[in-house]
């Protein structure tokens, strides 16, 4: 009992004056007076009960029969009893305190559980993924918390992400990984909030657009902590792209409409003089024949014309003129017919679409498009002419929007010309001539249900990565200012969305590219 110090007891005989401390039931003196009425106490013992120097109580004993009853042996025993009593009292107080603490702890646990429940309910109703991300001073990363919506975004459970945060980091799209890492580095360097928009690829292969924001905090030990939110913005991105594509398609359609109006106006203005020239030529040839016959009659009637007439006939080479003029008129008539064909092709290409589909001759549309692009197909000082080979099948008239289909033919054939011109860069005229540039256009009917138009070139082709993106909005492999990345995207939209058809691409690197357009035949 060394840890429980017990002070020596106060021990009086019959003549000793007793102290007068106050107790719960009054003073000792009053108690003694009550005792004295029954008999004067002969022995009294008063001992403090202490625990680690702290007064817990007082032991008071008295005997009214015997003097000196509290011997030293008995006092020693009473000291032991006081020590045990001190321990018991302390334990009782500790137990009472423990009970109170347990009640408070239980109440705190209930309140904490309720708070956590409210937090989880709040987080689960937040549109997005709530998380806490940490990067220690040595560069190691961990996720201390992430909400259950983690699975909806990443196809990875919250438990998996917390166990190994690298799983989430590895899902960042390869093309966006550099910007993602840079955004984290910038946030750490400047201690500024983190923001990033990019793509992830889920384990099932789905590409999603994601936007993340987080508040940054640097702890004393050098650990950097981010509390943030991740949002799936795939639908928004898709809507933005569709809106932008629709706007650009409207702009492109307006341009095509303006071009169509211009071409239609030119064709109309050409028709009037062409009609006059054609009619005049038709009348000129028989008139020339009559004039020639009349001259021959003069020659027959005057076998010996004057010297002046003879000299003039030789000077103008009259015999050659009489033989050549009919040929010249025939050539002029052929040129006039060609101009008529050009005018007709221009009107076919520029025809305005109605708000409903009409029957259309696909071959006329292709021919008119080739005519419009004729200036790009001709030979120049850098290369020989690009040869266009048409293998037309027996096609029915197709219900479609002719103006839109002509735009598809224009975009695809122009793309083929671009591909051939690109492969000719840094080649000599002779080298290009040895491997002549060709565009082969083939049409056929498939199972009496679809009209197929194949437009193939013998350019350099494309790899799988480019082929996968060739119809993507704003994607282009051409130099700045050369292409907009809209032509093939618009063509695909016209064929598939407007005409319920299919536009696909086959390409072999080093051999060339083929675009296949399939449209319902009826």
Coordinates of C-alpha atoms in Angstrom, one line a residue:
X1 CA 0.0 0.0 0.0
X2 CA 2.9 2.3 -0.4
X3 CA 1.0 4.3 -3.0
X4 CA -1.8 5.0 -0.6
X5 CA -0.4 7.2 2.2
X6 CA -2.4 7.0 5.4
X7 CA -1.8 9.7 8.0
X8 CA -1.4 8.7 11.6
X9 CA -4.8 8.5 13.3
X10 CA -5.8 10.8 16.1
X11 CA -6.2 8.8 19.3
X12 CA -7.5 10.2 22.5
X13 CA -8.2 8.9 26.0
X14 CA -11.1 10.0 28.2
X15 CA -9.6 13.2 29.2
X16 CA -8.5 14.2 25.7
X17 CA -10.1 17.1 24.0
X18 CA -11.4 16.0 20.6
X19 CA -11.2 18.1 17.4
X20 CA -14.4 19.4 15.9
X21 CA -14.4 18.9 12.1
X22 CA -17.8 19.1 10.3
X23 CA -19.4 16.1 8.6
X24 CA -22.4 15.5 6.6
X25 CA -24.5 14.9 9.7
X26 CA -23.3 17.8 11.7
X27 CA -20.2 18.6 13.8
X28 CA -18.4 16.1 15.9
X29 CA -19.2 18.0 19.1
X30 CA -22.9 17.6 18.6
X31 CA -22.4 13.9 17.9
X32 CA -20.2 13.6 21.0
X33 CA -22.9 15.4 23.0
X34 CA -25.4 12.8 21.8
X35 CA -23.0 10.1 22.7
X36 CA -22.3 11.6 26.1
X37 CA -25.9 11.4 27.0
X38 CA -25.7 7.6 26.7
X39 CA -22.2 7.4 28.1
X40 CA -18.9 9.2 27.7
X41 CA -16.7 7.7 24.8
X42 CA -13.6 6.1 26.3
X43 CA -11.6 5.8 23.0
X44 CA -11.8 7.7 19.7
X45 CA -9.9 7.1 16.4
X46 CA -10.0 9.5 13.4
X47 CA -8.0 8.6 10.3
X48 CA -7.9 10.3 6.8
X49 CA -8.4 8.1 3.7
X50 CA -5.9 9.3 1.1
X51 CA -5.1 8.2 -2.5
X52 CA -2.0 9.6 -4.1
X53 CA -2.1 12.5 -1.7
X54 CA -5.8 13.2 -2.4
X55 CA -8.3 13.2 0.5
X56 CA -11.1 10.8 -0.4
X57 CA -12.7 10.6 3.1
X58 CA -12.2 10.2 6.9
X59 CA -12.5 7.1 9.1
X60 CA -14.0 7.9 12.5
X61 CA -14.3 5.3 15.3
X62 CA -15.2 5.6 19.0
X63 CA -15.6 3.2 21.9
X64 CA -17.6 4.2 25.0
X65 CA -16.7 1.1 27.1
X66 CA -12.9 0.7 27.1
X67 CA -10.1 3.1 27.2
X68 CA -7.1 2.7 24.9
X69 CA -8.9 0.2 22.7
X70 CA -7.1 1.5 19.6
X71 CA -3.8 -0.1 20.1
X72 CA -0.9 0.3 17.6
X73 CA -1.6 -3.2 16.2
X74 CA -5.2 -2.3 15.7
X75 CA -4.3 1.1 14.2
X76 CA -2.0 -0.7 11.7
X77 CA -4.8 -2.9 10.7
X78 CA -7.1 0.1 10.4
X79 CA -4.4 1.8 8.2
X80 CA -4.5 -1.2 5.9
X81 CA -8.3 -1.0 5.8
X82 CA -8.1 2.7 5.0
X83 CA -5.7 2.0 2.2
X84 CA -8.1 -0.6 0.7
X85 CA -11.0 1.8 1.2
X86 CA -9.0 4.5 -0.6
X87 CA -8.5 2.1 -3.6
X88 CA -12.2 1.1 -3.5
X89 CA -13.3 4.7 -3.4
X90 CA -11.0 5.7 -6.2
X91 CA -12.1 2.7 -8.3
X92 CA -15.7 3.6 -7.6
X93 CA -15.1 7.2 -8.8
X94 CA -13.2 5.9 -11.8
X95 CA -16.0 3.5 -12.6
X96 CA -18.5 6.3 -12.3
X97 CA -16.4 8.5 -14.5
X98 CA -15.9 5.6 -17.0
X99 CA -19.7 5.1 -17.1
X100 CA -20.2 8.8 -17.8
X101 CA -17.4 8.7 -20.4
X102 CA -18.9 5.6 -22.0
X103 CA -22.3 7.3 -22.2
X104 CA -20.8 10.4 -23.7
X105 CA -18.7 8.2 -26.1
X106 CA -21.8 6.3 -27.1
X107 CA -23.7 9.6 -27.7
X108 CA -20.8 10.9 -29.7
X109 CA -20.7 7.7 -31.7
X110 CA -24.4 8.0 -32.4
X111 CA -24.0 11.7 -33.4
X112 CA -20.9 10.7 -35.6
X113 CA -22.9 7.9 -37.3
X114 CA -25.7 10.3 -38.0
X115 CA -23.3 12.9 -39.3
X116 CA -21.6 10.3 -41.5
X117 CA -25.0 9.1 -42.7
X118 CA -25.9 12.7 -43.6
X119 CA -22.5 13.2 -45.3
X120 CA -22.9 10.0 -47.4
X121 CA -26.5 10.9 -48.3
X122 CA -25.3 14.3 -49.4
X123 CA -22.3 12.9 -51.3
X124 CA -24.4 10.3 -53.0
X125 CA -26.8 12.9 -54.2
X126 CA -24.1 15.2 -55.5
X127 CA -23.9 14.9 -59.3
X128 CA -20.3 13.6 -59.6
X129 CA -17.5 11.9 -57.7
X130 CA -16.4 13.5 -54.4
X131 CA -12.8 12.5 -53.4
X132 CA -9.8 13.3 -51.4
X133 CA -6.4 12.7 -53.1
X134 CA -3.0 12.9 -51.4
X135 CA 0.5 13.2 -52.7
X136 CA 3.3 12.8 -50.1
X137 CA 6.6 14.6 -50.1
X138 CA 8.3 11.5 -51.6
X139 CA 5.8 11.6 -54.6
X140 CA 3.7 8.6 -53.6
X141 CA 0.0 9.0 -54.2
X142 CA -3.1 7.7 -52.4
X143 CA -6.8 8.2 -52.3
X144 CA -8.1 8.6 -48.7
X145 CA -11.7 8.9 -49.8
X146 CA -13.8 8.6 -52.9
X147 CA -17.6 8.4 -53.2
X148 CA -19.5 5.4 -54.6
X149 CA -20.2 7.3 -57.9
X150 CA -16.6 6.3 -58.7
X151 CA -18.0 3.1 -60.4
X152 CA -20.4 5.0 -62.6
X153 CA -17.6 7.2 -63.9
X154 CA -14.6 4.8 -64.0
X155 CA -16.2 1.3 -63.8
X156 CA -13.9 0.9 -60.8
X157 CA -15.3 0.5 -57.2
X158 CA -14.5 3.0 -54.5
X159 CA -12.8 0.3 -52.5
X160 CA -10.5 -0.6 -55.5
X161 CA -9.6 3.1 -56.0
X162 CA -8.7 3.6 -52.4
X163 CA -6.7 0.4 -52.3
X164 CA -4.7 1.4 -55.4
X165 CA -5.2 4.9 -56.9
X166 CA -3.0 4.1 -59.8
X167 CA -5.9 2.2 -61.3
X168 CA -7.7 5.5 -61.9
X169 CA -4.6 7.3 -63.2
X170 CA -4.0 4.6 -65.7
X171 CA -7.5 5.2 -67.2
X172 CA -6.6 8.6 -68.5
X173 CA -6.7 8.7 -72.3
X174 CA -3.2 8.4 -73.7
X175 CA -3.6 11.6 -75.8
X176 CA -4.6 13.5 -72.6
X177 CA -2.2 12.0 -70.2
X178 CA 0.4 14.8 -70.7
X179 CA -2.1 17.5 -70.0
X180 CA -3.4 15.6 -66.9
X181 CA 0.1 15.3 -65.4
X182 CA 0.9 18.9 -66.2
X183 CA -2.3 20.1 -64.5
X184 CA -1.3 18.3 -61.3
X185 CA 2.3 19.7 -61.5
X186 CA 1.0 23.3 -62.0
X187 CA -1.4 22.9 -59.0
X188 CA 1.5 21.7 -56.8
X189 CA 4.0 24.3 -58.0
X190 CA 1.7 27.3 -57.6
X191 CA -0.6 25.9 -54.8
X192 CA -3.6 26.8 -56.9
X193 CA -6.9 24.9 -57.3
X194 CA -6.6 22.0 -59.7
X195 CA -8.7 22.0 -62.9
X196 CA -8.6 19.6 -65.8
X197 CA -10.8 18.6 -68.7
X198 CA -10.0 15.5 -70.7
X199 CA -10.9 11.9 -71.6
X200 CA -10.7 8.6 -69.8
X201 CA -11.0 5.1 -71.2
X202 CA -13.0 2.8 -69.0
X203 CA -12.0 -0.9 -68.6
X204 CA -14.8 -1.8 -71.0
X205 CA -13.3 0.5 -73.6
X206 CA -15.8 3.4 -73.4
X207 CA -14.3 6.8 -73.9
X208 CA -15.7 9.5 -71.5
X209 CA -15.1 13.2 -71.2
X210 CA -14.4 14.2 -67.6
X211 CA -14.0 17.6 -65.8
X212 CA -12.3 17.8 -62.4
X213 CA -11.8 20.5 -59.9
X214 CA -10.2 20.4 -56.5
X215 CA -9.1 22.7 -53.6
X216 CA -5.5 22.2 -52.6
X217 CA -3.9 22.2 -49.2
X218 CA -0.3 21.6 -48.2
X219 CA 0.2 19.9 -44.8
X220 CA 3.1 20.5 -42.3
X221 CA 4.8 17.2 -43.3
X222 CA 4.9 18.3 -47.0
X223 CA 1.9 16.2 -48.1
X224 CA -0.3 17.9 -50.6
X225 CA -4.0 17.2 -50.3
X226 CA -6.8 17.9 -52.8
X227 CA -10.5 17.8 -51.9
X228 CA -12.4 17.8 -55.2
X229 CA -15.2 16.8 -57.5
X230 CA -15.1 14.8 -60.8
X231 CA -17.9 15.2 -63.3
X232 CA -18.8 13.1 -66.4
X233 CA -19.3 15.7 -69.1
X234 CA -19.6 13.2 -72.0
X235 CA -23.2 14.1 -72.9
X236 CA -22.3 17.8 -72.7
X237 CA -19.3 17.4 -75.0
X238 CA -21.3 15.3 -77.4
X239 CA -24.0 18.0 -77.5
X240 CA -21.4 20.7 -78.0
X241 CA -19.8 18.8 -80.8
X242 CA -23.2 18.1 -82.5
X243 CA -24.2 21.7 -82.1
X244 CA -20.9 22.9 -83.5
X245 CA -21.1 20.4 -86.4
X246 CA -24.7 21.4 -87.1
X247 CA -23.6 25.1 -87.2
X248 CA -20.7 24.4 -89.4
X249 CA -22.8 22.2 -91.6
X250 CA -25.3 25.1 -91.9
X251 CA -22.4 27.4 -92.9
X252 CA -21.2 24.8 -95.4
X253 CA -24.7 24.4 -96.8
X254 CA -25.0 28.1 -97.1
X255 CA -21.7 28.2 -99.0
X256 CA -22.8 25.4 -101.2
X257 CA -26.2 27.2 -101.7
X258 CA -24.4 30.4 -102.6
X259 CA -22.1 28.5 -105.0
X260 CA -25.1 26.7 -106.5
X261 CA -26.9 30.0 -107.0
X262 CA -23.8 31.5 -108.7
X263 CA -23.3 28.4 -110.9
X264 CA -27.0 28.4 -111.8
X265 CA -26.8 32.1 -112.7
X266 CA -23.7 31.5 -114.8
X267 CA -25.4 28.5 -116.5
X268 CA -28.5 30.6 -117.2
X269 CA -26.5 33.4 -118.6
X270 CA -24.6 31.0 -120.8
X271 CA -27.7 29.4 -122.2
X272 CA -29.0 32.4 -124.1
X273 CA -25.8 33.2 -126.1
X274 CA -25.1 29.5 -126.5
X275 CA -28.6 29.0 -127.9
X276 CA -28.0 31.9 -130.4
X277 CA -24.6 30.6 -131.4
X278 CA -25.9 27.1 -131.8
X279 CA -28.8 28.2 -134.0
X280 CA -26.6 30.5 -136.0
X281 CA -24.0 27.7 -136.6
X282 CA -26.7 25.4 -137.7
X283 CA -27.9 27.9 -140.3
X284 CA -24.4 29.0 -141.3
X285 CA -23.3 25.6 -142.5
X286 CA -25.9 25.3 -145.3
X287 CA -25.5 29.0 -146.1
X288 CA -21.8 28.4 -146.5
X289 CA -22.5 25.4 -148.7
X290 CA -24.8 27.5 -150.9
X291 CA -22.2 30.3 -151.1
X292 CA -19.5 27.7 -152.0
X293 CA -21.7 26.3 -154.8
X294 CA -22.4 29.8 -156.1
X295 CA -18.6 30.5 -156.3
X296 CA -18.1 27.3 -158.1
X297 CA -20.7 28.4 -160.7
X298 CA -18.8 31.6 -161.2
X299 CA -15.6 29.7 -161.6
X300 CA -17.2 27.5 -164.2
X301 CA -18.8 30.4 -166.1
X302 CA -15.6 32.4 -166.1
X303 CA -12.8 30.1 -166.8
X304 CA -10.4 33.0 -167.4
X305 CA -11.0 35.6 -164.7
X306 CA -9.1 38.8 -164.7
X307 CA -5.5 38.9 -163.4
X308 CA -6.7 40.9 -160.3
X309 CA -9.2 38.2 -159.3
X310 CA -6.7 35.5 -159.9
X311 CA -4.1 37.2 -157.7
X312 CA -6.6 37.7 -154.9
X313 CA -7.8 34.1 -155.0
X314 CA -4.2 33.0 -154.6
X315 CA -3.5 35.5 -151.9
X316 CA -6.4 34.3 -149.7
X317 CA -5.9 30.7 -150.7
X318 CA -9.5 30.4 -151.8
X319 CA -9.5 26.7 -152.3
X320 CA -8.2 26.1 -148.7
X321 CA -10.8 28.5 -147.3
X322 CA -13.7 26.7 -149.1
X323 CA -12.4 23.3 -147.8
X324 CA -11.6 24.5 -144.2
X325 CA -14.6 26.7 -143.4
X326 CA -17.0 23.7 -143.1
X327 CA -14.6 22.0 -140.7
X328 CA -14.3 25.2 -138.7
X329 CA -18.0 25.4 -138.4
X330 CA -18.2 21.8 -137.3
X331 CA -15.6 22.4 -134.6
X332 CA -17.5 25.5 -133.4
X333 CA -20.7 23.4 -133.3
X334 CA -18.9 20.7 -131.2
X335 CA -17.5 23.3 -128.8
X336 CA -21.0 24.8 -128.5
X337 CA -22.4 21.4 -127.7
X338 CA -19.7 20.9 -125.1
X339 CA -20.6 24.3 -123.5
X340 CA -24.2 23.1 -123.5
X341 CA -23.2 20.0 -121.7
X342 CA -21.1 22.0 -119.2
X343 CA -24.1 24.3 -118.6
X344 CA -26.3 21.2 -118.1
X345 CA -23.8 19.7 -115.6
X346 CA -23.6 23.0 -113.8
X347 CA -27.4 23.1 -113.4
X348 CA -27.5 19.5 -112.2
X349 CA -24.8 20.1 -109.6
X350 CA -26.3 23.4 -108.4
X351 CA -29.9 22.2 -108.3
X352 CA -31.6 23.3 -105.1
X353 CA -33.0 20.6 -102.8
X354 CA -36.7 20.6 -101.9
X355 CA -37.9 19.7 -98.4
X356 CA -38.6 16.2 -99.7
X357 CA -36.6 13.6 -101.5
X358 CA -36.8 13.3 -105.3
X359 CA -35.6 10.8 -107.9
X360 CA -32.1 11.4 -109.0
X361 CA -29.6 9.9 -111.5
X362 CA -26.5 9.2 -109.5
X363 CA -24.3 9.1 -112.6
X364 CA -25.3 12.6 -113.6
X365 CA -24.4 13.9 -110.1
X366 CA -21.0 12.3 -110.3
X367 CA -20.3 13.5 -113.8
X368 CA -21.3 17.1 -112.8
X369 CA -19.0 16.9 -109.8
X370 CA -16.1 15.7 -111.9
X371 CA -16.8 18.6 -114.3
X372 CA -16.7 21.1 -111.5
X373 CA -13.3 19.7 -110.3
X374 CA -11.9 19.4 -113.9
X375 CA -9.5 22.3 -113.3
X376 CA -7.9 20.3 -110.4
X377 CA -7.6 17.2 -112.5
X378 CA -5.8 18.8 -115.5
X379 CA -2.1 18.5 -116.0
X380 CA 0.1 21.4 -114.8
X381 CA 3.8 22.2 -114.7
X382 CA 4.3 20.0 -111.6
X383 CA 2.4 16.8 -112.5
X384 CA 0.6 15.1 -115.4
X385 CA -3.2 15.0 -115.3
X386 CA -5.0 12.9 -112.7
X387 CA -6.9 10.2 -114.6
X388 CA -10.6 9.6 -113.6
X389 CA -11.9 6.2 -114.6
X390 CA -15.7 5.6 -114.3
X391 CA -17.1 2.1 -114.2
X392 CA -20.8 2.7 -114.0
X393 CA -23.3 -0.1 -113.4
X394 CA -27.0 -0.2 -114.3
X395 CA -28.5 1.9 -111.5
X396 CA -32.1 2.9 -110.9
X397 CA -33.1 6.4 -110.0
X398 CA -32.6 7.0 -106.3
X399 CA -34.9 8.9 -104.0
X400 CA -32.6 11.5 -102.3
X401 CA -31.7 15.1 -101.8
X402 CA -29.6 15.6 -105.0
X403 CA -27.8 18.8 -103.8
X404 CA -26.7 17.1 -100.6
X405 CA -25.4 14.0 -102.5
X406 CA -23.5 16.2 -104.9
X407 CA -21.9 17.8 -101.9
X408 CA -20.8 14.3 -100.7
X409 CA -19.4 13.5 -104.1
X410 CA -17.6 16.8 -104.1
X411 CA -16.0 16.3 -100.6
X412 CA -14.9 12.7 -101.3
X413 CA -13.5 13.3 -104.8
X414 CA -11.7 16.5 -103.6
X415 CA -10.3 14.5 -100.7
X416 CA -8.9 11.9 -103.2
X417 CA -7.3 14.7 -105.3
X418 CA -5.7 16.1 -102.1
X419 CA -4.3 12.7 -101.3
X420 CA -2.8 12.3 -104.7
X421 CA -1.3 15.8 -104.7
X422 CA 0.2 15.1 -101.3
X423 CA 2.0 11.9 -102.5
X424 CA 3.4 13.9 -105.4
X425 CA 5.3 16.3 -103.2
X426 CA 9.0 16.2 -103.8
X427 CA 8.6 13.9 -106.8
X428 CA 9.7 14.8 -110.3
X429 CA 7.3 15.0 -113.2
X430 CA 8.8 11.8 -114.6
X431 CA 8.4 9.9 -111.4
X432 CA 4.8 10.9 -111.1
X433 CA 4.2 10.0 -114.7
X434 CA 5.7 6.5 -114.2
X435 CA 3.2 5.9 -111.4
X436 CA 0.2 7.7 -112.8
X437 CA -2.4 9.2 -110.5
X438 CA -5.8 7.6 -110.8
X439 CA -9.2 7.9 -109.2
X440 CA -11.5 5.0 -110.0
X441 CA -15.3 5.5 -109.5
X442 CA -17.4 2.4 -109.6
X443 CA -21.2 2.1 -109.1
X444 CA -23.2 -1.0 -108.5
X445 CA -26.5 -2.3 -107.0
X446 CA -26.2 -4.5 -103.9
X447 CA -29.0 -7.1 -103.3
X448 CA -31.4 -4.8 -105.1
X449 CA -31.6 -2.8 -101.9
X450 CA -28.6 -0.5 -101.9
X451 CA -26.8 1.6 -104.5
X452 CA -23.0 1.5 -103.8
X453 CA -20.6 4.1 -105.0
X454 CA -16.9 3.3 -104.7
X455 CA -14.4 6.2 -105.0
X456 CA -10.8 4.9 -104.8
X457 CA -7.4 6.5 -105.3
X458 CA -3.9 5.1 -105.5
X459 CA -2.4 7.6 -103.1
X460 CA -0.3 6.8 -100.0
X461 CA -3.2 5.4 -98.0
X462 CA -3.5 5.9 -94.2
X463 CA -2.6 4.0 -91.0
X464 CA -5.1 2.5 -88.6
X465 CA -5.0 5.4 -86.2
X466 CA -5.8 8.0 -88.9
X467 CA -8.4 5.7 -90.5
X468 CA -10.2 5.5 -87.1
X469 CA -10.5 9.3 -86.9
X470 CA -11.0 10.1 -90.6
X471 CA -14.7 11.0 -90.0
X472 CA -14.2 12.7 -86.7
X473 CA -15.4 16.3 -86.4
X474 CA -12.6 18.8 -87.1
X475 CA -10.0 16.1 -87.7
X476 CA -7.6 16.7 -90.6
X477 CA -4.2 15.5 -91.7
X478 CA -3.7 18.4 -94.1
X479 CA -1.5 21.4 -93.5
X480 CA -2.9 24.5 -91.8
X481 CA -5.1 26.5 -94.1
X482 CA -5.5 23.5 -96.5
X483 CA -8.3 21.6 -94.7
X484 CA -11.0 22.3 -92.1
X485 CA -11.7 18.7 -91.0
X486 CA -15.4 19.2 -91.9
X487 CA -15.7 17.7 -95.4
X488 CA -15.8 14.0 -94.6
X489 CA -17.6 14.5 -91.3
X490 CA -20.4 16.4 -93.1
X491 CA -20.4 13.8 -95.9
X492 CA -20.9 11.0 -93.3
X493 CA -23.7 13.0 -91.7
X494 CA -25.5 13.5 -95.0
X495 CA -25.2 9.8 -96.0
X496 CA -26.1 8.2 -92.7
X497 CA -28.3 10.7 -90.9
X498 CA -30.2 12.2 -93.9
X499 CA -30.3 9.3 -96.3
X500 CA -30.1 6.3 -93.8
X501 CA -27.1 5.0 -95.7
X502 CA -23.5 4.2 -94.8
X503 CA -20.2 5.8 -95.5
X504 CA -17.1 3.7 -94.8
X505 CA -13.4 3.7 -95.6
X506 CA -10.9 1.1 -96.6
X507 CA -7.3 2.0 -96.7
X508 CA -3.9 0.2 -97.0
X509 CA -0.9 2.3 -96.2
X510 CA 1.2 2.7 -99.3
X511 CA -1.5 1.5 -101.7
X512 CA -4.4 3.9 -101.5
X513 CA -7.8 4.6 -100.0
X514 CA -11.4 3.7 -101.0
X515 CA -14.5 5.3 -99.8
X516 CA -17.7 3.4 -100.0
X517 CA -21.1 5.2 -100.2
X518 CA -24.2 3.0 -99.8
X519 CA -27.7 4.5 -100.2
X520 CA -31.0 2.8 -100.1
X521 CA -32.1 2.1 -103.7
X522 CA -35.8 3.0 -103.0

